[in-house]
mmCIF file of C-alpha atoms in Angstrom:
data_model
loop_
_atom_site.group_PDB
_atom_site.id
_atom_site.type_symbol
_atom_site.label_atom_id
_atom_site.label_comp_id
_atom_site.label_asym_id
_atom_site.label_seq_id
_atom_site.Cartn_x
_atom_site.Cartn_y
_atom_site.Cartn_z
ATOM 1 C CA CYS A 1063 170.610 64.124 122.852
ATOM 2 C CA GLY A 1064 171.185 60.635 121.757
ATOM 3 C CA GLY A 1065 171.353 58.488 118.622
ATOM 4 C CA GLU A 1066 175.019 57.650 118.465
ATOM 5 C CA THR A 1067 176.327 57.582 114.731
ATOM 6 C CA PRO A 1068 179.452 56.641 113.563
ATOM 7 C CA GLU A 1069 180.447 60.297 112.792
ATOM 8 C CA GLN A 1070 179.644 61.039 116.420
ATOM 9 C CA PRO A 1071 180.872 58.812 118.963
ATOM 10 C CA ASP A 1072 178.990 58.896 122.542
ATOM 11 C CA ASP A 1073 181.244 61.599 123.801
ATOM 12 C CA LYS A 1074 180.478 63.703 120.778
ATOM 13 C CA LYS A 1075 176.719 63.620 120.855
ATOM 14 C CA PRO A 1076 175.094 66.859 120.100
ATOM 15 C CA GLU A 1077 173.306 68.645 123.129
ATOM 16 C CA PHE A 1078 171.420 71.570 123.920
ATOM 17 C CA THR A 1079 170.501 73.349 127.019
ATOM 18 C CA LEU A 1080 167.716 76.098 127.378
ATOM 19 C CA LYS A 1081 169.103 78.869 129.665
ATOM 20 C CA GLU A 1082 165.417 79.170 131.062
ATOM 21 C CA ASP A 1083 162.339 77.054 131.141
ATOM 22 C CA SER A 1084 160.070 80.160 131.548
ATOM 23 C CA ILE A 1085 160.331 83.814 130.866
ATOM 24 C CA GLU A 1086 157.960 86.935 130.776
ATOM 25 C CA VAL A 1087 157.975 89.253 128.227
ATOM 26 C CA TYR A 1088 155.753 92.515 127.623
ATOM 27 C CA VAL A 1089 153.431 93.221 124.740
ATOM 28 C CA GLY A 1090 155.397 95.015 122.002
ATOM 29 C CA GLU A 1091 158.761 93.690 122.942
ATOM 30 C CA THR A 1092 160.888 91.047 121.673
ATOM 31 C CA TYR A 1093 163.080 88.403 123.546
ATOM 32 C CA GLU A 1094 165.868 86.095 122.445
ATOM 33 C CA ILE A 1095 165.597 82.731 123.678
ATOM 34 C CA LYS A 1096 169.054 81.937 124.898
ATOM 35 C CA VAL A 1097 170.456 78.403 124.205
ATOM 36 C CA ASP A 1098 173.815 76.613 124.934
ATOM 37 C CA THR A 1099 174.947 74.063 122.279
ATOM 38 C CA LYS A 1100 177.651 71.534 122.403
ATOM 39 C CA ASN A 1101 179.129 69.131 119.559
ATOM 40 C CA PHE A 1102 176.679 70.842 117.056
ATOM 41 C CA GLY A 1103 177.538 69.557 113.481
ATOM 42 C CA GLU A 1104 177.604 71.910 110.361
ATOM 43 C CA ASN A 1105 174.216 71.133 109.300
ATOM 44 C CA ASP A 1106 172.747 70.618 113.115
ATOM 45 C CA LYS A 1107 170.187 73.382 114.128
ATOM 46 C CA LEU A 1108 167.620 74.053 116.288
ATOM 47 C CA GLU A 1109 163.962 74.904 115.300
ATOM 48 C CA TYR A 1110 161.610 76.985 117.195
ATOM 49 C CA LYS A 1111 157.793 76.572 117.107
ATOM 50 C CA SER A 1112 155.075 78.621 119.245
ATOM 51 C CA GLU A 1113 151.855 76.551 120.286
ATOM 52 C CA ASP A 1114 149.891 79.802 119.950
ATOM 53 C CA GLU A 1115 150.886 82.112 117.212
ATOM 54 C CA SER A 1116 148.294 84.643 118.084
ATOM 55 C CA ILE A 1117 150.307 85.340 121.426
ATOM 56 C CA LEU A 1118 153.787 85.429 119.917
ATOM 57 C CA LYS A 1119 155.572 85.177 116.957
ATOM 58 C CA LEU A 1120 158.688 83.720 116.420
ATOM 59 C CA GLU A 1121 161.855 84.183 113.935
ATOM 60 C CA GLY A 1122 164.295 81.757 114.701
ATOM 61 C CA ASN A 1123 164.919 82.322 118.438
ATOM 62 C CA ILE A 1124 163.536 85.815 118.624
ATOM 63 C CA ILE A 1125 160.289 85.886 120.170
ATOM 64 C CA SER A 1126 157.866 88.985 119.416
ATOM 65 C CA ALA A 1127 155.138 89.354 121.931
ATOM 66 C CA LEU A 1128 151.652 89.937 120.385
ATOM 67 C CA LYS A 1129 148.984 89.941 122.984
ATOM 68 C CA VAL A 1130 148.620 88.880 126.697
ATOM 69 C CA GLY A 1131 148.495 85.085 127.291
ATOM 70 C CA THR A 1132 151.008 81.958 128.078
ATOM 71 C CA THR A 1133 151.880 79.816 125.617
ATOM 72 C CA LYS A 1134 154.555 77.296 124.889
ATOM 73 C CA VAL A 1135 157.800 77.480 122.463
ATOM 74 C CA LEU A 1136 158.710 73.822 121.374
ATOM 75 C CA VAL A 1137 162.751 73.788 120.629
ATOM 76 C CA LYS A 1138 163.553 71.031 118.303
ATOM 77 C CA PHE A 1139 166.874 69.600 117.260
ATOM 78 C CA VAL A 1140 167.279 69.070 113.574
ATOM 79 C CA SER A 1141 170.086 67.223 111.639
ATOM 80 C CA GLU A 1142 170.945 65.619 108.462
ATOM 81 C CA THR A 1143 172.657 62.730 110.361
ATOM 82 C CA ASP A 1144 170.971 60.213 112.513
ATOM 83 C CA ALA A 1145 171.712 62.072 115.750
ATOM 84 C CA THR A 1146 168.794 62.744 117.965
ATOM 85 C CA CYS A 1147 168.103 65.220 120.890
ATOM 86 C CA PRO A 1148 164.804 65.270 123.072
ATOM 87 C CA ASP A 1149 162.707 68.241 122.307
ATOM 88 C CA LYS A 1150 162.673 70.867 124.982
ATOM 89 C CA GLU A 1151 160.005 73.627 125.738
ATOM 90 C CA ILE A 1152 160.008 77.103 127.339
ATOM 91 C CA THR A 1153 156.881 78.663 128.650
ATOM 92 C CA VAL A 1154 156.388 82.176 127.808
ATOM 93 C CA THR A 1155 154.186 84.446 129.498
ATOM 94 C CA VAL A 1156 153.315 87.847 127.716
ATOM 95 C CA LYS A 1157 152.083 90.549 129.864
ATOM 96 C CA GLU A 1158 150.511 93.951 129.351
ATOM 97 C CA LYS A 1159 153.157 96.549 130.140
ATOM 98 C CA LEU A 1160 151.788 99.065 132.603
ATOM 99 C CA ILE A 1161 152.780 102.345 131.536
ATOM 100 C CA PRO A 1162 153.336 104.734 134.478
ATOM 101 C CA SER A 1163 151.701 108.361 134.323
ATOM 102 C CA ILE A 1164 151.196 111.526 136.226
ATOM 103 C CA THR A 1165 148.405 114.267 135.738
ATOM 104 C CA LEU A 1166 148.672 117.674 137.564
ATOM 105 C CA THR A 1167 145.216 119.218 138.156
ATOM 106 C CA GLY A 1168 143.566 121.718 140.559
ATOM 107 C CA VAL A 1169 143.960 125.500 141.186
ATOM 108 C CA LEU A 1170 146.865 126.548 138.980
ATOM 109 C CA SER A 1171 147.238 130.037 140.957
ATOM 110 C CA THR A 1172 147.907 131.479 144.359
ATOM 111 C CA LYS A 1173 148.680 134.852 145.989
ATOM 112 C CA VAL A 1174 151.889 136.010 146.892
ATOM 113 C CA GLY A 1175 152.649 134.633 150.600
ATOM 114 C CA GLU A 1176 149.855 131.719 150.198
ATOM 115 C CA SER A 1177 150.333 128.146 149.277
ATOM 116 C CA VAL A 1178 147.983 125.717 147.329
ATOM 117 C CA LYS A 1179 148.230 122.066 147.053
ATOM 118 C CA LEU A 1180 148.176 120.506 143.464
ATOM 119 C CA GLU A 1181 146.115 117.267 142.946
ATOM 120 C CA VAL A 1182 148.011 114.568 141.454
ATOM 121 C CA ILE A 1183 146.596 111.722 139.592
ATOM 122 C CA LYS A 1184 148.874 108.857 139.699
ATOM 123 C CA LEU A 1185 149.016 105.579 137.633
ATOM 124 C CA ASN A 1186 151.341 102.665 138.002
ATOM 125 C CA LEU A 1187 154.194 104.860 139.556
ATOM 126 C CA ILE A 1188 157.181 102.954 141.183
ATOM 127 C CA GLU A 1189 159.368 105.791 142.097
ATOM 128 C CA GLU A 1190 158.885 108.604 144.327
ATOM 129 C CA ILE A 1191 157.526 111.870 142.770
ATOM 130 C CA ILE A 1192 160.237 114.692 142.398
ATOM 131 C CA TRP A 1193 158.613 117.969 142.352
ATOM 132 C CA THR A 1194 160.468 121.305 140.571
ATOM 133 C CA SER A 1195 159.430 124.868 139.855
ATOM 134 C CA SER A 1196 161.040 126.576 136.793
ATOM 135 C CA ASN A 1197 161.502 129.701 138.638
ATOM 136 C CA LEU A 1198 161.957 129.649 142.383
ATOM 137 C CA GLU A 1199 161.639 133.360 142.748
ATOM 138 C CA VAL A 1200 158.029 133.200 141.572
ATOM 139 C CA ALA A 1201 157.107 129.989 143.556
ATOM 140 C CA THR A 1202 158.613 126.962 145.376
ATOM 141 C CA VAL A 1203 157.013 123.422 145.472
ATOM 142 C CA GLU A 1204 157.367 120.630 147.859
ATOM 143 C CA ASN A 1205 155.077 117.254 147.811
ATOM 144 C CA GLY A 1206 152.657 119.190 145.442
ATOM 145 C CA VAL A 1207 152.346 122.253 147.864
ATOM 146 C CA VAL A 1208 153.018 125.317 145.747
ATOM 147 C CA THR A 1209 153.884 128.669 147.685
ATOM 148 C CA GLY A 1210 153.887 131.899 145.937
ATOM 149 C CA ILE A 1211 157.177 134.166 146.415
ATOM 150 C CA LYS A 1212 156.468 137.098 144.052
ATOM 151 C CA ALA A 1213 153.927 137.576 141.084
ATOM 152 C CA GLY A 1214 154.859 135.771 137.918
ATOM 153 C CA LYS A 1215 154.612 132.673 136.468
ATOM 154 C CA THR A 1216 156.431 129.443 136.511
ATOM 155 C CA ILE A 1217 156.076 125.721 135.373
ATOM 156 C CA ILE A 1218 155.757 123.221 138.060
ATOM 157 C CA THR A 1219 156.614 119.797 137.265
ATOM 158 C CA ALA A 1220 156.071 116.268 138.805
ATOM 159 C CA LYS A 1221 158.406 113.522 137.665
ATOM 160 C CA SER A 1222 158.418 109.689 138.658
ATOM 161 C CA GLY A 1223 160.805 107.755 136.531
ATOM 162 C CA GLU A 1224 159.648 108.457 132.898
ATOM 163 C CA ALA A 1225 156.167 109.447 133.871
ATOM 164 C CA GLU A 1226 155.981 113.414 133.881
ATOM 165 C CA ASP A 1227 153.633 116.353 133.798
ATOM 166 C CA SER A 1228 154.008 119.970 133.929
ATOM 167 C CA VAL A 1229 151.525 123.093 134.471
ATOM 168 C CA GLU A 1230 151.894 126.591 134.078
ATOM 169 C CA PHE A 1231 151.307 128.290 137.615
ATOM 170 C CA GLU A 1232 150.827 131.931 138.276
ATOM 171 C CA VAL A 1233 151.217 133.705 141.364
ATOM 172 C CA LEU A 1234 149.128 136.781 141.825
ATOM 173 C CA GLU A 1235 149.762 139.975 143.932
ATOM 174 C CA ASP A 1236 147.276 140.848 146.737
ATOM 175 C CA ALA A 1237 144.318 142.846 145.249
ATOM 176 C CA GLN A 1238 145.242 146.433 145.792
ATOM 177 C CA ILE A 1239 143.039 149.747 145.445
ATOM 178 C CA ILE A 1240 145.019 152.810 144.751
ATOM 179 C CA ILE A 1241 143.176 155.812 145.246
ATOM 180 C CA SER A 1242 144.524 159.239 144.470
ATOM 181 C CA GLY A 1243 143.738 162.542 145.803
ATOM 182 C CA GLU A 1244 141.848 163.198 149.251
ATOM 183 C CA THR A 1245 139.030 161.026 149.737
ATOM 184 C CA GLU A 1246 137.451 160.159 152.992
ATOM 185 C CA LEU A 1247 136.013 156.739 153.503
ATOM 186 C CA PHE A 1248 134.091 155.579 156.780
ATOM 187 C CA VAL A 1249 133.010 152.154 157.823
ATOM 188 C CA GLY A 1250 129.510 151.474 156.403
ATOM 189 C CA LYS A 1251 129.606 154.144 153.700
ATOM 190 C CA SER A 1252 130.546 153.757 150.214
ATOM 191 C CA ILE A 1253 131.982 155.785 147.488
ATOM 192 C CA THR A 1254 132.074 155.846 143.767
ATOM 193 C CA LEU A 1255 135.327 155.567 142.103
ATOM 194 C CA LYS A 1256 135.739 156.987 138.588
#
């Protein structure tokens, strides 16, 4: 800053420094512009103005990101005295927040002793997928492969960071035919059960 006044000798000139000259923020989020000030008088302040108010809105030094784009925020020193400081600007890039998601699909049942692989639709995942079964006595799961242990139902869950999906999975007994009484059945012949 500059503009020496009788109240503010050269070593007491007001100064301000932006902590960053560019920032990135996501649509829908807020961000505080950080500034170091030195030798500000009681009536000295900073004003903030966006070059494009359709991209971001300002309330003091708080940015509210409205839509994707890049703009500049002008930071201006304002004083009731003759003191001056050069204006400074910060470039703000507003990005769309990529929301991670997982969707499980595919065959949601198997037989005891058999396995089936669930299909996973992944979007914007950063972290590894962690698989769990709510009932390990009914089925286990590893890397999306579900193995039937005994007949019943369980919930299979795939989770990565904040993204998560669960499905109900059923393990079925092998088909069994129970015939009571004396019955003979020969290969190539058929009988009618009642």
